[in-house]
CSV table of C-alpha atoms in Angstrom, one decimal:
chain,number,residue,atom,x,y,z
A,1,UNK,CA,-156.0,-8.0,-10.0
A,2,UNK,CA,-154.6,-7.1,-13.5
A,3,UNK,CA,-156.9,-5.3,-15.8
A,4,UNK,CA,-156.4,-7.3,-19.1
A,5,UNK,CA,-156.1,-4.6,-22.3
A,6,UNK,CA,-159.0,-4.3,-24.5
A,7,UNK,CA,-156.5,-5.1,-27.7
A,8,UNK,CA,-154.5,-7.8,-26.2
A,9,UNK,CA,-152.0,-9.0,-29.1
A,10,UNK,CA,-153.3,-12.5,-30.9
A,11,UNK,CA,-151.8,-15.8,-32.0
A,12,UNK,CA,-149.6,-15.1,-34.7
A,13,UNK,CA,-151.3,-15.7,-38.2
A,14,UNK,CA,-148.5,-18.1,-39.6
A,15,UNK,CA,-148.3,-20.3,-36.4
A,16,UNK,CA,-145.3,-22.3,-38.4
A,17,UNK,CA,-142.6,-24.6,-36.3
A,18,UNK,CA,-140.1,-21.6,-37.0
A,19,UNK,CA,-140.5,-18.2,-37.6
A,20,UNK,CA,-141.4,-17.0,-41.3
A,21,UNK,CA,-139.3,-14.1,-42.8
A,22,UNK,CA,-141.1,-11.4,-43.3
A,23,UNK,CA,-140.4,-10.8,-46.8
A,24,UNK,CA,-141.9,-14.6,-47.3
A,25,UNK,CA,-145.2,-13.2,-45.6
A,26,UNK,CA,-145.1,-10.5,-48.0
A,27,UNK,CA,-144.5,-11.7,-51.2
A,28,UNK,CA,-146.8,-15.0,-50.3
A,29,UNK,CA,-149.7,-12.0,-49.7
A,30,UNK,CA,-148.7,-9.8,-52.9
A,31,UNK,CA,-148.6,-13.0,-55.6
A,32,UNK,CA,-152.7,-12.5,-55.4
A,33,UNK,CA,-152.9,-8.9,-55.9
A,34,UNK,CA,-149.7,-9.1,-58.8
A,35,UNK,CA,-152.2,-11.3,-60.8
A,36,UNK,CA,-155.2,-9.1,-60.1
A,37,UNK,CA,-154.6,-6.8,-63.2
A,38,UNK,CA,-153.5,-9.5,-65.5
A,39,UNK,CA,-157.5,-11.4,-64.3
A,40,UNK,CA,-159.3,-8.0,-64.4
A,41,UNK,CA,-157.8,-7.5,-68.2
A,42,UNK,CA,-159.0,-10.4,-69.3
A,43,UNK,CA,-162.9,-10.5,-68.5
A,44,UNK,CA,-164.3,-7.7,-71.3
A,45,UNK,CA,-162.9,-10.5,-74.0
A,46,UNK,CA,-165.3,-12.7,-72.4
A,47,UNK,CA,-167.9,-10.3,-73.6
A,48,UNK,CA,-166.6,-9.8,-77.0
A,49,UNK,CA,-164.8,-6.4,-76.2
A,50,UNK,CA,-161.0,-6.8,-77.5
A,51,UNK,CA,-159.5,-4.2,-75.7
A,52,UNK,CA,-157.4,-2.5,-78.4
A,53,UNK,CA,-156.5,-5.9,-79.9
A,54,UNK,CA,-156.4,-6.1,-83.7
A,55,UNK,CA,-156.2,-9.9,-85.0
A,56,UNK,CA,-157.8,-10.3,-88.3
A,57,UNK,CA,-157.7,-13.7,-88.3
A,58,UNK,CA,-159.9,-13.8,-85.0
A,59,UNK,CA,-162.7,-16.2,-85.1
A,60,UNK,CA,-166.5,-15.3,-83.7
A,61,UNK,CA,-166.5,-16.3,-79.2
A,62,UNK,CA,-168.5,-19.5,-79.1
A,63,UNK,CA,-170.8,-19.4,-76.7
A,64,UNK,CA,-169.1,-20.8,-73.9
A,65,UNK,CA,-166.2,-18.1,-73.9
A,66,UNK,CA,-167.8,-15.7,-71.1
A,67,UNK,CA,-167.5,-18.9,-68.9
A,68,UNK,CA,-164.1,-19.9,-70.1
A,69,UNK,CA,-162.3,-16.5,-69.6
A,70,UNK,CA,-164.5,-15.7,-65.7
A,71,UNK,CA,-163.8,-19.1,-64.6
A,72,UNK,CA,-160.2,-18.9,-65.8
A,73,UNK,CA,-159.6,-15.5,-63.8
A,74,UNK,CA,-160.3,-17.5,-60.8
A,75,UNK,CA,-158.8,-20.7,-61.2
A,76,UNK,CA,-155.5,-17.9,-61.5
A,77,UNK,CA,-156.4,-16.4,-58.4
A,78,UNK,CA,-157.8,-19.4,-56.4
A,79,UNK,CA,-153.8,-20.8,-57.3
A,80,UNK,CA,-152.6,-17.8,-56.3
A,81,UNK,CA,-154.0,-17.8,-53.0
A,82,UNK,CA,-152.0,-21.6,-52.8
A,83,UNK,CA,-148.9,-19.7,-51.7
A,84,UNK,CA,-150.0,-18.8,-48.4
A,85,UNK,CA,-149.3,-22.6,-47.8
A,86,UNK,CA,-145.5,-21.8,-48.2
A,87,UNK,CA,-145.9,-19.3,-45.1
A,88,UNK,CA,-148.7,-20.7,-43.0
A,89,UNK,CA,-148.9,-23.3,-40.2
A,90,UNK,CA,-151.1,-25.6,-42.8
A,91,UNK,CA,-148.5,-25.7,-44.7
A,92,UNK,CA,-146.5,-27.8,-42.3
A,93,UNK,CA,-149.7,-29.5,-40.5
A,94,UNK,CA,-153.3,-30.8,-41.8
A,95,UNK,CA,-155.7,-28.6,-39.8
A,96,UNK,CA,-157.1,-30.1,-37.1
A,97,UNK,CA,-160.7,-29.8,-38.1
A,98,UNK,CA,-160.5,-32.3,-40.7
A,99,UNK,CA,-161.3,-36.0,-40.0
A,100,UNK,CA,-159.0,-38.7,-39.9
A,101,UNK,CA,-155.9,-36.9,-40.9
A,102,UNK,CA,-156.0,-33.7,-39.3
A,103,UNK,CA,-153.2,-32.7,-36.9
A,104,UNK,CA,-150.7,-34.8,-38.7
A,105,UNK,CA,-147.3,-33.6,-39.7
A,106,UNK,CA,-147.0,-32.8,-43.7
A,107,UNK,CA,-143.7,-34.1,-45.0
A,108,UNK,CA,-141.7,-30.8,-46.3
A,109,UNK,CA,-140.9,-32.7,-50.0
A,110,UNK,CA,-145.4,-33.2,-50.3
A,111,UNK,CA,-145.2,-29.2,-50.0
A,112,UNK,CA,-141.8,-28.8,-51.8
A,113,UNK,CA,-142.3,-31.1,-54.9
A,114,UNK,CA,-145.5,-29.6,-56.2
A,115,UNK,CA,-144.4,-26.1,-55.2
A,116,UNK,CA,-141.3,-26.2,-57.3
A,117,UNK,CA,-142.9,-28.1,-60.1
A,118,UNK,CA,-145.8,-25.3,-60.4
A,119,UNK,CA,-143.2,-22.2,-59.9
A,120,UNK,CA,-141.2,-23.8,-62.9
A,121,UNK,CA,-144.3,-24.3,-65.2
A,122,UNK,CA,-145.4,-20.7,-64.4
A,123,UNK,CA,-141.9,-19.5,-64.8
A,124,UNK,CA,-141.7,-20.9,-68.6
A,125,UNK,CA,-145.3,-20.5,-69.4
A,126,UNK,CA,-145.4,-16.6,-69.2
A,127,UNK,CA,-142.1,-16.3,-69.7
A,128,UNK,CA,-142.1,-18.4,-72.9
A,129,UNK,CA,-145.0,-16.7,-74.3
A,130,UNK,CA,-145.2,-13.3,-73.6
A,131,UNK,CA,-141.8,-12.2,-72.7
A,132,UNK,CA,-140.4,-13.2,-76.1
A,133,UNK,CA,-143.7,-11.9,-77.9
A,134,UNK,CA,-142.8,-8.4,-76.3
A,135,UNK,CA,-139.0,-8.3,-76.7
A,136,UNK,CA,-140.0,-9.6,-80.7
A,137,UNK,CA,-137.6,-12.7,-80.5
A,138,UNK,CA,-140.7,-15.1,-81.4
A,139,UNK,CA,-144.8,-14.6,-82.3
A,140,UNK,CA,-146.2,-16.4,-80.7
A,141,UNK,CA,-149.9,-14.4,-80.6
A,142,UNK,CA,-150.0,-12.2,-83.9
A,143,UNK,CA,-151.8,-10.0,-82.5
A,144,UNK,CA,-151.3,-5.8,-82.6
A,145,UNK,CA,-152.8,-3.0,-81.0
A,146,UNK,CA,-155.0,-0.3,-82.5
A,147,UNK,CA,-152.5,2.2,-80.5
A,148,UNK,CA,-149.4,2.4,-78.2
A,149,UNK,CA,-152.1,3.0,-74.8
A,150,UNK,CA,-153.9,0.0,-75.6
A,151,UNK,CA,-150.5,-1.6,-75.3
A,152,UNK,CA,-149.2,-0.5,-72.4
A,153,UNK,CA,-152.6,-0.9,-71.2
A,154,UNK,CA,-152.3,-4.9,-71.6
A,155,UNK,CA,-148.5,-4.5,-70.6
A,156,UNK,CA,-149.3,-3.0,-67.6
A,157,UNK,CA,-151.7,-5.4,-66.6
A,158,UNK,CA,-149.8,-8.5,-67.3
A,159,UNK,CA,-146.5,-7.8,-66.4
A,160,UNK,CA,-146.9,-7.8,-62.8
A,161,UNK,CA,-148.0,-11.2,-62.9
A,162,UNK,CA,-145.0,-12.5,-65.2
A,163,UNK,CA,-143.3,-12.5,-61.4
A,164,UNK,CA,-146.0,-15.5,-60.4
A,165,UNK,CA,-143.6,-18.6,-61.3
A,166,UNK,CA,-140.5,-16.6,-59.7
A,167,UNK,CA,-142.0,-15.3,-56.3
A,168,UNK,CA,-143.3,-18.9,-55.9
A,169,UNK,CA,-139.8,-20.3,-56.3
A,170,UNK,CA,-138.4,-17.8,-54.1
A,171,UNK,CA,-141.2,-19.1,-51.6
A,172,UNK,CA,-140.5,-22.7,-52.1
A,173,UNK,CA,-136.8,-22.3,-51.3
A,174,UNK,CA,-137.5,-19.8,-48.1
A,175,UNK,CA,-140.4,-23.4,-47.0
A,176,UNK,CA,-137.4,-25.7,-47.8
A,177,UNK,CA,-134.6,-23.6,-45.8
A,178,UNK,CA,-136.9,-23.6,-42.7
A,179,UNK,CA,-138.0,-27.0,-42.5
A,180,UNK,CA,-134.6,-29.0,-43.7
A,181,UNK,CA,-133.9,-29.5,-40.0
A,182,UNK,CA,-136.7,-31.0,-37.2
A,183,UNK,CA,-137.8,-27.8,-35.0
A,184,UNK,CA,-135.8,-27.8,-32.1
């Protein structure tokens, strides 16, 4: 009689038709935590606080701005979390646990289409706005800093998640290269 070890090794977490690389896994995991900062930043100007930011043309929060900038922070992450589909066995097939559809195949371009389409609207949103803000080529904010730490404060925080729109194309293309061809 074999004596079965108390840590036997589990079902892998992606459970995908072909193996995921690992640096798929990986990045699909970090895109979350690269847009922590960037959310975290952003919730004292729900509260009024503008973290070094000097705009004199800055209007008064309305009332519903706390709201706005919390629920914003999580729409970001909630999308974030989205990638895991690129690297995860729902991502390929509807869980079984939901009615009528569940256990059906998901057609790579439903996953691929959507994917691409939000990695190149990332790409050009933060790209267009705050990259050429930084490197002075256009204004699109106007806004200054009361010192050099406040900026590299914000810098530091958003940067990271400039890589969202990339990482999720990178994703999209590692989805598409293993699912081109039926799983043997």
């Amino acid at each position: 009689m074999r004596i079965r070890a108390l840590h036997a090794p589990s079902k892998p977490a992606t459970d995908t038709e072909r193996p995921v690389p690992r640096w798929a896994t990986n990045t699909a995991r970090a895109i979350p935590l690269l847009l922590l900062p960037w959310c975290l930043w952003r919730l004292p100007f729900a509260f009024g606080f503008r973290m070094g930011a000097v705009d004199p043309q800055a209007p008064g929060l309305p009332w519903w701005a706390a709201f706005y900038v919390f629920g914003l922070s999580v729409a970001s992450e909630g999308l974030a979390l989205l990638s895991l589909i690129l690297v995860r066995g729902w991502g390929e097939t509807v869980p079984a646990r939901l009615p009528v559809i569940g256990g059906r195949r998901i057609p790579p371009l439903a996953v691929i289409i959507p994917a691409t389409a939000g990695g190149l609207l990332l790409t050009a949103a933060m790209w267009g706005t705050a990259a050429l803000g930084w490197f002075h080529i256009a204004d699109f904010h106007n806004v200054g800093y009361a010192n050099p730490w406040w900026e590299a404060l914000a810098t530091a925080c958003i940067a990271p998640g400039m890589l969202w729109g990339p990482l999720v194309l990178a994703l999209t293309y590692a989805y598409y290269a293993r699912r081109r061809r039926p799983a043997p």
